Amino acid sequence: MKPKYARALRGRLEGRDKTRLEALANERLDAFVADAVQLCGPAVVRILTDSEADRRYIRRQAIENGEEAPLATPGHTVHFDGYQDQGRDKEVTRYLLPKGVNLGANLNTMSRERGLAEVRGFLEGAMRGRVMYVAPFCLGPTNSPFSLSCVQITDSAYVVHSEHLLYRPGYAQFERAGGGDFFRFLHSAGRLEDHVSAEPDKKRIYIDIDEDMVYSVNTQYGGNSMGLKKLALRLAIRKADREGWLAEHMFVMGVHGPRRRVTYFAGAFPSACGKTSTAMLPGETIVGDDIAYLRAIDGQARCANVEAGIFGIIQDVKAADDPVICKVLTSPGEVIFSNVLVKDGRPYWLGMGRELPTEGVNFSGPWHIGKIDKQGSEIPPVHKNARYTIDLRSLGNVDARFDDPQGVPVGGIIYGGRDSDTWVPVQESFDWPHGILTMGAALESETTFATLGQAGVRAFCLMSNLDFLAIPIGKYISNNLNFAGGLKTVPRVFAVNYFQRARDGKWLTGMRDKAVWIKWMERRVHDDVEAIRGPTGWLPLLGDLEALFRKVL
Ligand code: SPV
Ligand code: MN
């Protein structure tokens, strides 16, 4: 380690932790840790490896420091975010632009100089008296063309614990790969009151595109604080743009067709529009539910789940619709519940299929029915964006190839939005450009509770990735169009909409109908069924749907 870094770390990084950092012999990493220590001023630095002992240590820390509390079921914990910290905060999430760079008017940006001064100002001394965790991770399967190294630095054991469940370990990859490229994330929960970030007005999530680095401060909500989730997606979109692949807000699933055939689909849906429930359809297998990288490998479109777990919306998860998830949420094993209602050590959520207690602890602290917030609004028992965090491998329906270093072949791409009156429930595009433009790029959806702000407002949400775009929109669309150029077989493109309503407001399709749409799409990829040429795409024949409804439901 260079003497200037060693000097900066003296007294804070000692013994085993010092040996662990030195063993990686990575000057960029040394510089990152030294800068974070000088800026945030922690009492001590812990370098985490991939060992089970380190995972146990983090689980214990999260409980000891009060960020998580154990629930009655062994292995289950609950975590609360602040009252004003219950979703991704688009307003304070900004790209820091170096002079002369323009990302277009649709992206939230500010000058790099001003942004760095502001966010580094909020991080100054933010970890005083606390432990700073340095956790290396791998996005995508390890030892794979998809692998991407990352380092999360944070003072939150909850953040590291969540990332342990959601991502592959990365220390061994740093040992193997030496000093290659990696993404850097620096997070501090900031000043805490009752274990939650106490200064929401100083919440900032700033993305330094010049340095592949993200700063996040005065927030705990996973989507703002876990670097590896949507913050890494933003950096990956830029890296993919430079290198000729795609980073998408997509699930990946295996759909089981006739004669034991498995066809893989990648699907982009805005948050809270049926993405996880599609990936979790009974009888099918899940590869991932949120973020996928797509690459052309030997002329074939292949994709990999960037993650290894699920940070899922818990509202409406009930045994009748989601038996596989429900089993994990009610059995011993590692689960973090966030922002649910807790009473007598049991978690409760909206739409769980049973009556909720009239008092308990929730995202507002001790709660009772009728409790009013500072603005005079009644506080609901559970926040709509309450979530569960689990390891994918705890699910009974995980696909056999979920960890395949080569990813899985992509048979079809699906775009889905929340659209009460326009899109049909399922259709196929005429070809790749038609699908990319009219189904992906033109996707419109009603806003949901997954981001702060008003829900139910119809907005463009191209490829369900607009929130995370880090390059100009036109460039992103042409990258998607061009992707097919490197392929021998081009994936089919489909559009679905589960949210059509009649004039009287009643749903026009049932919750479970998506199980049929997906089987129809699987048949179409193999040309097993014909379709009608409609004005906006290929539509199913009634007879094929009738047969599938009988068989599937
Ligand atoms: C989403 O909102 O799309 C999520 C959760 O997957 S978050 O981590 O907040 O992005
Ligand atoms: Mn998502």
XYZ file of C-alpha atoms and ligand atoms in Angstrom:
564
model
C 0.000 0.000 0.000
C 1.325 3.428 -0.888
C 2.519 5.329 2.202
C -0.025 8.148 1.696
C -2.932 5.669 1.935
C -1.332 3.819 4.851
C -1.010 7.129 6.683
C -4.659 8.018 6.059
C -5.790 4.645 7.401
C -3.510 4.392 10.431
C -5.342 3.727 13.690
C -8.591 2.876 11.902
C -7.556 -0.021 9.695
C -5.430 -2.444 11.672
C -4.600 -6.141 12.142
C -6.695 -8.585 10.166
C -8.585 -5.896 8.259
C -5.360 -4.266 7.123
C -4.018 -7.640 5.951
C -7.231 -8.255 4.022
C -7.010 -4.969 2.146
C -3.291 -5.359 1.485
C -3.857 -8.881 0.137
C -5.893 -7.391 -2.726
C -3.010 -5.109 -3.751
C -5.409 -2.807 -5.566
C -4.307 0.806 -5.583
C -7.691 2.163 -6.706
C -9.353 0.331 -3.842
C -6.775 1.624 -1.353
C -7.427 5.141 -2.614
C -11.210 4.699 -2.321
C -11.025 3.402 1.264
C -8.503 6.057 2.317
C -10.619 8.877 0.868
C -13.800 7.526 2.489
C -12.052 7.277 5.869
C -10.665 10.794 5.674
C -14.030 12.174 4.614
C -16.404 10.255 6.914
C -14.124 9.774 9.928
C -15.273 6.331 11.187
C -13.915 4.839 14.429
C -12.832 1.651 12.707
C -12.827 0.007 9.249
C -13.895 -3.583 8.637
C -12.900 -5.241 5.357
C -15.355 -8.031 4.587
C -14.509 -11.222 2.745
C -16.869 -13.798 1.251
C -16.795 -16.027 4.357
C -19.815 -17.299 6.238
C -18.223 -15.897 9.417
C -18.301 -12.382 7.916
C -21.928 -12.807 6.909
C -22.793 -13.853 10.467
C -20.857 -10.865 11.808
C -22.922 -8.473 9.651
C -26.208 -10.098 10.739
C -25.185 -9.637 14.370
C -24.086 -6.029 13.789
C -27.416 -5.098 12.184
C -29.215 -6.307 15.309
C -26.713 -4.935 17.832
C -26.794 -1.443 16.327
C -30.608 -1.461 16.202
C -31.054 -1.297 12.401
C -32.827 -4.646 12.482
C -34.793 -6.431 15.186
C -35.306 -10.181 15.366
C -38.830 -11.483 14.763
C -40.396 -14.597 16.251
C -39.480 -16.888 13.332
C -35.777 -17.858 13.479
C -33.677 -15.936 10.931
C -36.356 -13.290 10.302
C -35.690 -9.629 11.093
C -37.480 -6.339 10.566
C -35.947 -3.054 9.436
C -37.624 0.371 9.304
C -36.768 3.319 7.086
C -37.687 6.864 8.099
C -41.201 8.200 7.603
C -40.073 10.259 4.595
C -37.708 7.615 3.284
C -40.054 4.933 1.979
C -39.116 4.784 -1.711
C -36.631 5.857 -4.326
C -36.310 9.622 -4.206
C -36.051 10.820 -7.803
C -35.899 14.488 -6.877
C -32.587 14.237 -5.028
C -31.022 11.582 -7.260
C -28.813 13.395 -9.738
C -26.049 12.810 -12.249
C -23.014 14.979 -11.703
C -22.024 16.408 -15.046
C -18.462 17.317 -15.868
C -18.113 20.488 -17.946
C -19.192 19.985 -21.560
C -21.253 16.805 -20.985
C -24.989 16.891 -21.766
C -27.297 13.942 -21.027
C -30.431 15.614 -22.409
C -33.279 17.409 -20.661
C -35.021 14.269 -19.338
C -32.332 13.279 -16.862
C -31.904 14.884 -13.474
C -28.461 16.452 -13.520
C -26.345 19.130 -11.891
C -22.806 20.450 -12.158
C -20.225 17.970 -10.900
C -18.318 20.557 -8.977
C -21.361 21.832 -7.096
C -22.752 18.342 -6.485
C -19.503 16.937 -5.121
C -19.105 19.884 -2.766
C -22.656 19.452 -1.485
C -22.736 15.676 -1.015
C -19.188 15.420 0.319
C -20.125 18.205 2.713
C -23.014 16.106 4.067
C -20.697 13.076 4.353
C -18.047 14.937 6.306
C -17.629 13.259 9.680
C -20.858 11.302 9.064
C -19.401 8.036 10.417
C -17.836 9.446 13.569
C -17.898 6.797 16.311
C -19.201 4.169 13.873
C -17.870 1.175 11.980
C -17.209 1.611 8.260
C -17.883 -1.585 6.347
C -16.012 -2.225 3.102
C -17.793 -4.965 1.183
C -16.695 -6.256 -2.252
C -19.412 -7.774 -4.449
C -19.894 -9.173 -7.937
C -22.779 -8.129 -10.168
C -23.824 -11.037 -12.378
C -22.566 -14.604 -11.945
C -18.931 -14.881 -10.834
C -16.289 -16.074 -13.318
C -18.446 -15.017 -16.222
C -18.443 -12.593 -19.162
C -21.253 -10.821 -17.265
C -19.283 -10.346 -13.997
C -18.765 -6.800 -12.810
C -16.861 -5.973 -9.634
C -18.167 -3.474 -7.077
C -17.260 -2.183 -3.661
C -19.849 -0.920 -1.217
C -18.641 1.281 1.607
C -21.296 2.064 4.195
C -21.910 2.595 7.911
C -25.112 0.560 7.671
C -24.979 -3.137 8.516
C -28.556 -3.382 7.151
C -27.283 -2.283 3.726
C -24.513 -4.898 3.735
C -26.845 -7.571 5.113
C -29.335 -6.853 2.313
C -26.587 -6.975 -0.282
C -25.350 -10.290 1.128
C -28.792 -11.686 0.350
C -29.145 -9.943 -3.004
C -25.725 -10.219 -4.685
C -22.848 -12.574 -5.273
C -19.724 -12.195 -3.131
C -16.778 -10.304 -4.642
C -13.679 -10.587 -2.433
C -12.400 -13.690 -4.263
C -12.982 -11.963 -7.586
C -10.837 -9.019 -6.469
C -8.130 -11.501 -5.455
C -8.316 -13.151 -8.893
C -8.840 -10.165 -11.118
C -6.351 -7.766 -9.570
C -6.877 -4.081 -10.189
C -9.463 -4.078 -12.989
C -12.402 -1.744 -13.365
C -14.936 -1.615 -10.559
C -17.904 0.450 -9.433
C -17.666 2.306 -6.112
C -20.509 3.165 -3.751
C -20.149 5.319 -0.655
C -23.157 5.471 1.652
C -23.877 6.844 5.100
C -27.244 6.727 6.840
C -26.255 10.070 8.387
C -27.424 11.260 11.777
C -29.859 8.783 13.297
C -32.841 9.195 15.591
C -34.522 5.997 16.774
C -32.301 4.158 14.282
C -33.612 6.025 11.211
C -31.979 8.803 9.172
C -32.952 12.009 10.949
C -32.298 14.615 8.256
C -34.416 13.752 5.199
C -33.976 17.307 3.893
C -30.288 16.481 3.497
C -30.910 13.235 1.610
C -28.764 13.118 -1.546
C -27.944 10.407 -4.078
C -25.384 11.754 -6.519
C -23.859 9.784 -9.363
C -20.373 10.761 -10.449
C -20.424 9.410 -14.005
C -16.834 10.469 -14.549
C -15.582 8.177 -11.801
C -18.058 5.219 -11.836
C -18.893 6.217 -8.291
C -22.100 6.954 -6.379
C -22.550 8.926 -3.149
C -25.649 8.381 -1.011
C -26.333 10.060 2.332
C -29.094 10.615 4.926
C -31.193 7.740 3.598
C -31.651 4.066 4.410
C -34.353 2.896 1.958
C -32.742 0.066 -0.040
C -33.326 1.590 -3.479
C -31.438 4.735 -2.376
C -28.800 3.182 -0.152
C -27.767 -0.151 -1.678
C -25.251 0.815 -4.315
C -25.563 -2.470 -6.133
C -29.231 -2.068 -6.982
C -30.458 0.811 -9.112
C -27.341 2.935 -8.612
C -25.149 0.255 -10.175
C -27.735 -0.136 -12.939
C -27.153 3.495 -13.887
C -23.389 2.986 -14.090
C -23.879 -0.318 -15.947
C -26.045 1.404 -18.577
C -23.106 3.698 -19.302
C -20.594 0.857 -19.347
C -22.865 -1.183 -21.636
C -23.128 1.826 -23.948
C -19.329 2.021 -24.160
C -18.908 -1.717 -24.699
C -21.899 -2.712 -26.856
C -24.226 -4.677 -24.560
C -27.445 -3.856 -22.668
C -28.210 -3.281 -18.965
C -31.966 -3.518 -18.392
C -34.652 -3.292 -15.683
C -35.810 -6.826 -16.485
C -36.755 -10.095 -14.856
C -35.489 -13.319 -16.401
C -37.567 -16.502 -16.304
C -37.791 -19.947 -17.813
C -41.190 -20.718 -19.339
C -41.956 -24.399 -19.537
C -43.448 -25.424 -22.887
C -44.505 -28.739 -24.399
C -42.135 -31.743 -24.294
C -40.040 -30.378 -21.390
C -38.949 -27.400 -23.513
C -37.748 -24.356 -21.514
C -37.807 -20.964 -23.261
C -36.250 -17.982 -21.497
C -37.871 -14.561 -21.409
C -36.577 -11.221 -20.149
C -39.300 -8.772 -19.154
C -39.294 -5.055 -18.386
C -42.119 -3.663 -16.252
C -42.150 -0.433 -14.234
C -41.963 -0.941 -10.458
C -45.170 -2.416 -8.998
C -46.660 -3.442 -12.362
C -46.468 -7.231 -12.117
C -42.793 -7.924 -12.759
C -42.033 -10.175 -9.792
C -45.408 -11.906 -9.990
C -44.753 -12.778 -13.647
C -41.279 -14.113 -12.879
C -42.823 -16.148 -10.028
C -45.689 -17.694 -12.028
C -46.565 -21.162 -10.714
C -45.125 -23.927 -12.894
C -42.398 -21.695 -14.359
C -38.876 -21.090 -13.032
C -37.230 -17.849 -11.979
C -33.753 -16.656 -12.927
C -34.169 -13.123 -11.543
C -36.857 -10.526 -10.867
C -35.316 -7.079 -11.360
C -32.131 -6.409 -13.315
C -30.564 -8.229 -16.269
C -27.529 -7.762 -18.475
C -27.913 -8.849 -22.114
C -24.990 -9.733 -24.346
C -24.568 -11.171 -27.823
C -22.358 -14.232 -27.313
C -21.437 -16.208 -30.459
C -24.358 -14.638 -32.300
C -26.868 -15.620 -29.614
C -28.707 -13.201 -27.310
C -27.921 -14.272 -23.757
C -28.860 -12.695 -20.472
C -27.920 -13.080 -16.834
C -29.531 -12.018 -13.597
C -27.343 -9.330 -12.094
C -28.648 -10.239 -8.642
C -28.987 -13.368 -6.533
C -31.983 -12.435 -4.417
C -35.262 -10.527 -4.348
C -36.070 -7.146 -2.786
C -39.766 -7.577 -3.415
C -42.959 -5.660 -2.713
C -44.810 -7.493 0.030
C -48.261 -5.933 -0.443
C -50.782 -8.509 -1.716
C -48.406 -11.444 -1.236
C -50.712 -14.201 -0.040
C -50.672 -17.994 -0.108
C -53.427 -18.279 -2.723
C -51.536 -16.222 -5.346
C -47.884 -16.550 -4.298
C -47.451 -19.904 -2.561
C -43.699 -20.121 -3.208
C -42.852 -16.699 -1.758
C -45.298 -17.181 1.106
C -43.573 -20.369 2.146
C -40.235 -18.515 2.448
C -41.880 -15.624 4.326
C -43.401 -17.982 6.893
C -40.596 -20.549 7.361
C -37.379 -20.272 9.381
C -34.513 -18.870 7.263
C -32.941 -15.540 6.403
C -35.588 -12.890 5.585
C -35.466 -9.121 6.142
C -38.914 -7.525 6.292
C -38.907 -3.774 5.794
C -41.586 -1.247 6.740
C -44.211 -3.858 7.628
C -46.363 -3.706 10.781
C -44.988 -5.724 13.686
C -47.004 -7.013 16.621
C -45.740 -9.604 19.118
C -42.789 -10.438 16.874
C -44.957 -11.161 13.826
C -44.907 -9.190 10.548
C -48.149 -7.986 8.915
C -48.729 -6.381 5.538
C -51.548 -5.084 3.358
C -53.325 -7.733 1.322
C -51.847 -10.680 3.219
C -55.277 -12.265 3.428
C -55.868 -11.766 7.150
C -56.997 -9.021 9.444
C -54.276 -6.663 10.652
C -53.770 -5.790 14.322
C -55.030 -2.344 15.361
C -51.705 -1.455 16.973
C -48.046 -2.368 16.750
C -44.830 -0.849 15.432
C -44.579 0.442 11.865
C -42.670 2.988 9.756
C -43.989 5.789 11.995
C -42.796 4.150 15.255
C -45.361 2.850 17.781
C -48.623 2.823 15.831
C -52.328 2.525 16.652
C -55.315 2.767 14.386
C -56.227 6.437 13.775
C -52.675 7.737 14.387
C -52.152 11.067 12.605
C -48.896 12.366 11.094
C -47.491 15.922 11.302
C -49.448 16.959 8.194
C -52.683 15.707 9.744
C -53.024 12.615 7.525
C -53.948 9.251 8.963
C -50.984 6.872 8.978
C -51.759 3.502 7.368
C -50.748 0.354 9.284
C -48.200 -0.598 6.633
C -46.498 1.342 3.877
C -47.484 0.224 0.356
C -43.798 -0.062 -0.565
C -43.036 -2.384 2.374
C -40.704 -5.134 1.173
C -39.074 -8.462 1.869
C -35.468 -9.345 1.106
C -34.569 -12.973 0.421
C -31.932 -15.115 -1.268
C -33.250 -16.538 -4.572
C -31.993 -19.968 -3.607
C -34.477 -20.117 -0.759
C -37.272 -20.303 -3.362
C -38.603 -23.665 -4.514
C -38.882 -22.513 -8.155
C -35.405 -21.187 -8.879
C -34.275 -22.091 -12.408
C -31.522 -24.706 -12.721
C -29.451 -22.254 -14.808
C -29.845 -19.146 -12.662
C -26.120 -19.045 -11.895
C -24.884 -20.144 -15.341
C -21.760 -18.090 -16.161
C -22.883 -17.947 -19.813
C -26.345 -16.673 -18.848
C -29.428 -18.129 -20.550
C -30.527 -17.763 -24.198
C -33.211 -15.118 -24.714
C -36.241 -16.411 -26.637
C -38.402 -13.343 -26.077
C -38.465 -9.880 -24.561
C -41.630 -8.636 -22.844
C -42.607 -5.034 -22.120
C -45.451 -4.404 -19.696
C -47.029 -1.297 -18.231
C -49.929 -0.182 -16.053
C -52.374 1.081 -18.640
C -56.071 1.258 -17.839
C -57.429 1.833 -21.327
C -55.128 1.353 -24.319
C -52.835 -1.675 -24.661
C -54.353 -5.115 -25.217
C -53.497 -7.829 -22.661
C -50.920 -9.489 -24.950
C -49.486 -8.938 -28.426
C -46.331 -9.606 -30.397
C -44.456 -7.028 -32.426
C -44.050 -7.343 -36.189
C -40.268 -7.408 -35.822
C -37.438 -6.258 -33.513
C -37.419 -2.519 -34.420
C -41.217 -2.367 -34.239
C -41.141 -3.971 -30.785
C -38.285 -1.830 -29.478
C -39.928 1.380 -30.673
C -43.664 0.868 -30.149
C -43.612 -1.496 -27.165
C -40.351 -0.659 -25.358
C -39.556 2.959 -26.123
C -43.215 4.058 -26.249
C -44.166 2.313 -22.995
C -46.562 4.433 -20.934
C -47.493 3.532 -17.399
C -49.278 4.977 -14.413
C -46.920 5.995 -11.591
C -46.942 3.819 -8.458
C -45.973 3.966 -4.792
C -42.487 2.562 -5.557
C -41.205 6.118 -5.951
C -42.004 9.113 -3.761
C -44.619 11.423 -5.294
C -48.155 11.083 -6.621
C -49.357 7.643 -7.777
C -51.678 7.040 -10.753
C -50.277 9.669 -13.126
C -49.706 8.303 -16.635
C -46.150 8.905 -17.789
C -43.702 7.683 -20.404
C -41.438 5.033 -18.982
C -39.349 3.795 -21.830
C -38.253 0.187 -21.396
C -39.257 0.650 -17.718
C -35.737 1.927 -17.463
C -36.309 5.674 -17.723
C -35.769 6.219 -14.001
C -32.272 4.746 -14.353
C -31.152 6.049 -17.736
C -27.699 7.515 -17.591
C -27.179 8.244 -21.266
C -29.276 10.335 -23.657
C -32.588 8.685 -24.530
C -31.901 8.587 -28.268
C -28.578 6.836 -27.716
C -30.193 4.279 -25.444
C -32.927 3.497 -27.971
C -30.462 3.107 -30.818
C -28.311 0.775 -28.675
C -31.406 -1.389 -28.207
C -32.181 -1.309 -31.926
C -28.586 -2.158 -32.832
C -28.380 -5.062 -30.398
C -30.178 -7.305 -32.915
C -27.477 -6.592 -35.497
C -25.038 -8.917 -33.748
C -27.490 -11.847 -33.538
C -28.137 -14.903 -35.704
C -31.585 -15.387 -34.153
C -33.360 -12.272 -32.946
C -35.586 -12.628 -29.833
C -39.305 -12.018 -30.350
C -40.706 -8.878 -28.725
C -44.041 -8.867 -26.863
C -46.163 -6.354 -24.959
C -48.517 -7.160 -22.080
C -50.892 -5.141 -19.926
C -52.497 -6.634 -16.815
C -54.333 -3.461 -15.859
C -57.143 -2.831 -18.364
C -60.316 -1.535 -16.758
C -63.876 -1.193 -18.048
C -65.635 2.212 -17.924
C -67.130 1.274 -14.558
C -63.612 0.764 -13.202
C -63.800 -3.041 -13.017
C -60.712 -5.024 -14.068
C -61.073 -6.575 -17.516
C -58.639 -9.407 -16.884
C -57.994 -11.640 -13.896
C -54.916 -11.713 -11.637
C -53.943 -15.153 -12.885
C -54.459 -14.597 -16.621
C -50.802 -13.729 -17.113
C -50.078 -17.457 -16.752
C -51.912 -17.914 -20.065
C -50.347 -14.935 -21.852
C -46.875 -16.251 -21.059
C -47.680 -19.721 -22.399
C -48.991 -18.128 -25.617
C -45.760 -16.142 -25.979
C -43.733 -19.322 -25.444
C -45.678 -21.033 -28.254
C -45.135 -18.037 -30.537
C -41.342 -18.113 -30.081
C -41.411 -21.616 -31.596
C -44.118 -20.815 -34.180
C -46.376 -23.449 -32.601
C -49.429 -21.182 -32.954
C -50.554 -18.675 -35.567
C -51.632 -15.105 -34.862
C -53.862 -12.402 -36.311
C -52.218 -9.338 -37.775
C -53.768 -6.469 -35.779
C -53.030 -2.765 -36.209
C -50.470 -2.667 -33.359
C -49.069 -6.215 -33.458
C -49.808 -9.919 -33.758
C -52.797 -11.001 -31.624
C -53.729 -14.468 -30.318
C -56.387 -16.583 -32.016
C -59.376 -17.172 -29.775
C -59.125 -20.953 -30.168
C -55.503 -21.015 -28.969
C -56.394 -18.919 -25.917
C -59.398 -21.096 -25.092
C -57.208 -24.193 -25.188
C -54.549 -22.546 -23.017
C -57.072 -21.193 -20.478
C -58.495 -24.705 -20.092
C -55.060 -26.252 -19.705
C -53.308 -23.626 -17.556
C -56.109 -22.344 -15.294
C -38.039 -0.847 -8.042
O -38.645 0.074 -7.489
O -38.014 -0.996 -9.272
C -37.307 -1.821 -7.237
C -37.000 -1.487 -5.853
O -36.918 -2.827 -7.747
S -35.773 -0.264 -5.745
O -34.622 -0.881 -5.153
O -36.313 0.779 -4.922
O -35.451 0.211 -7.086
Mn -36.972 -2.653 -9.953
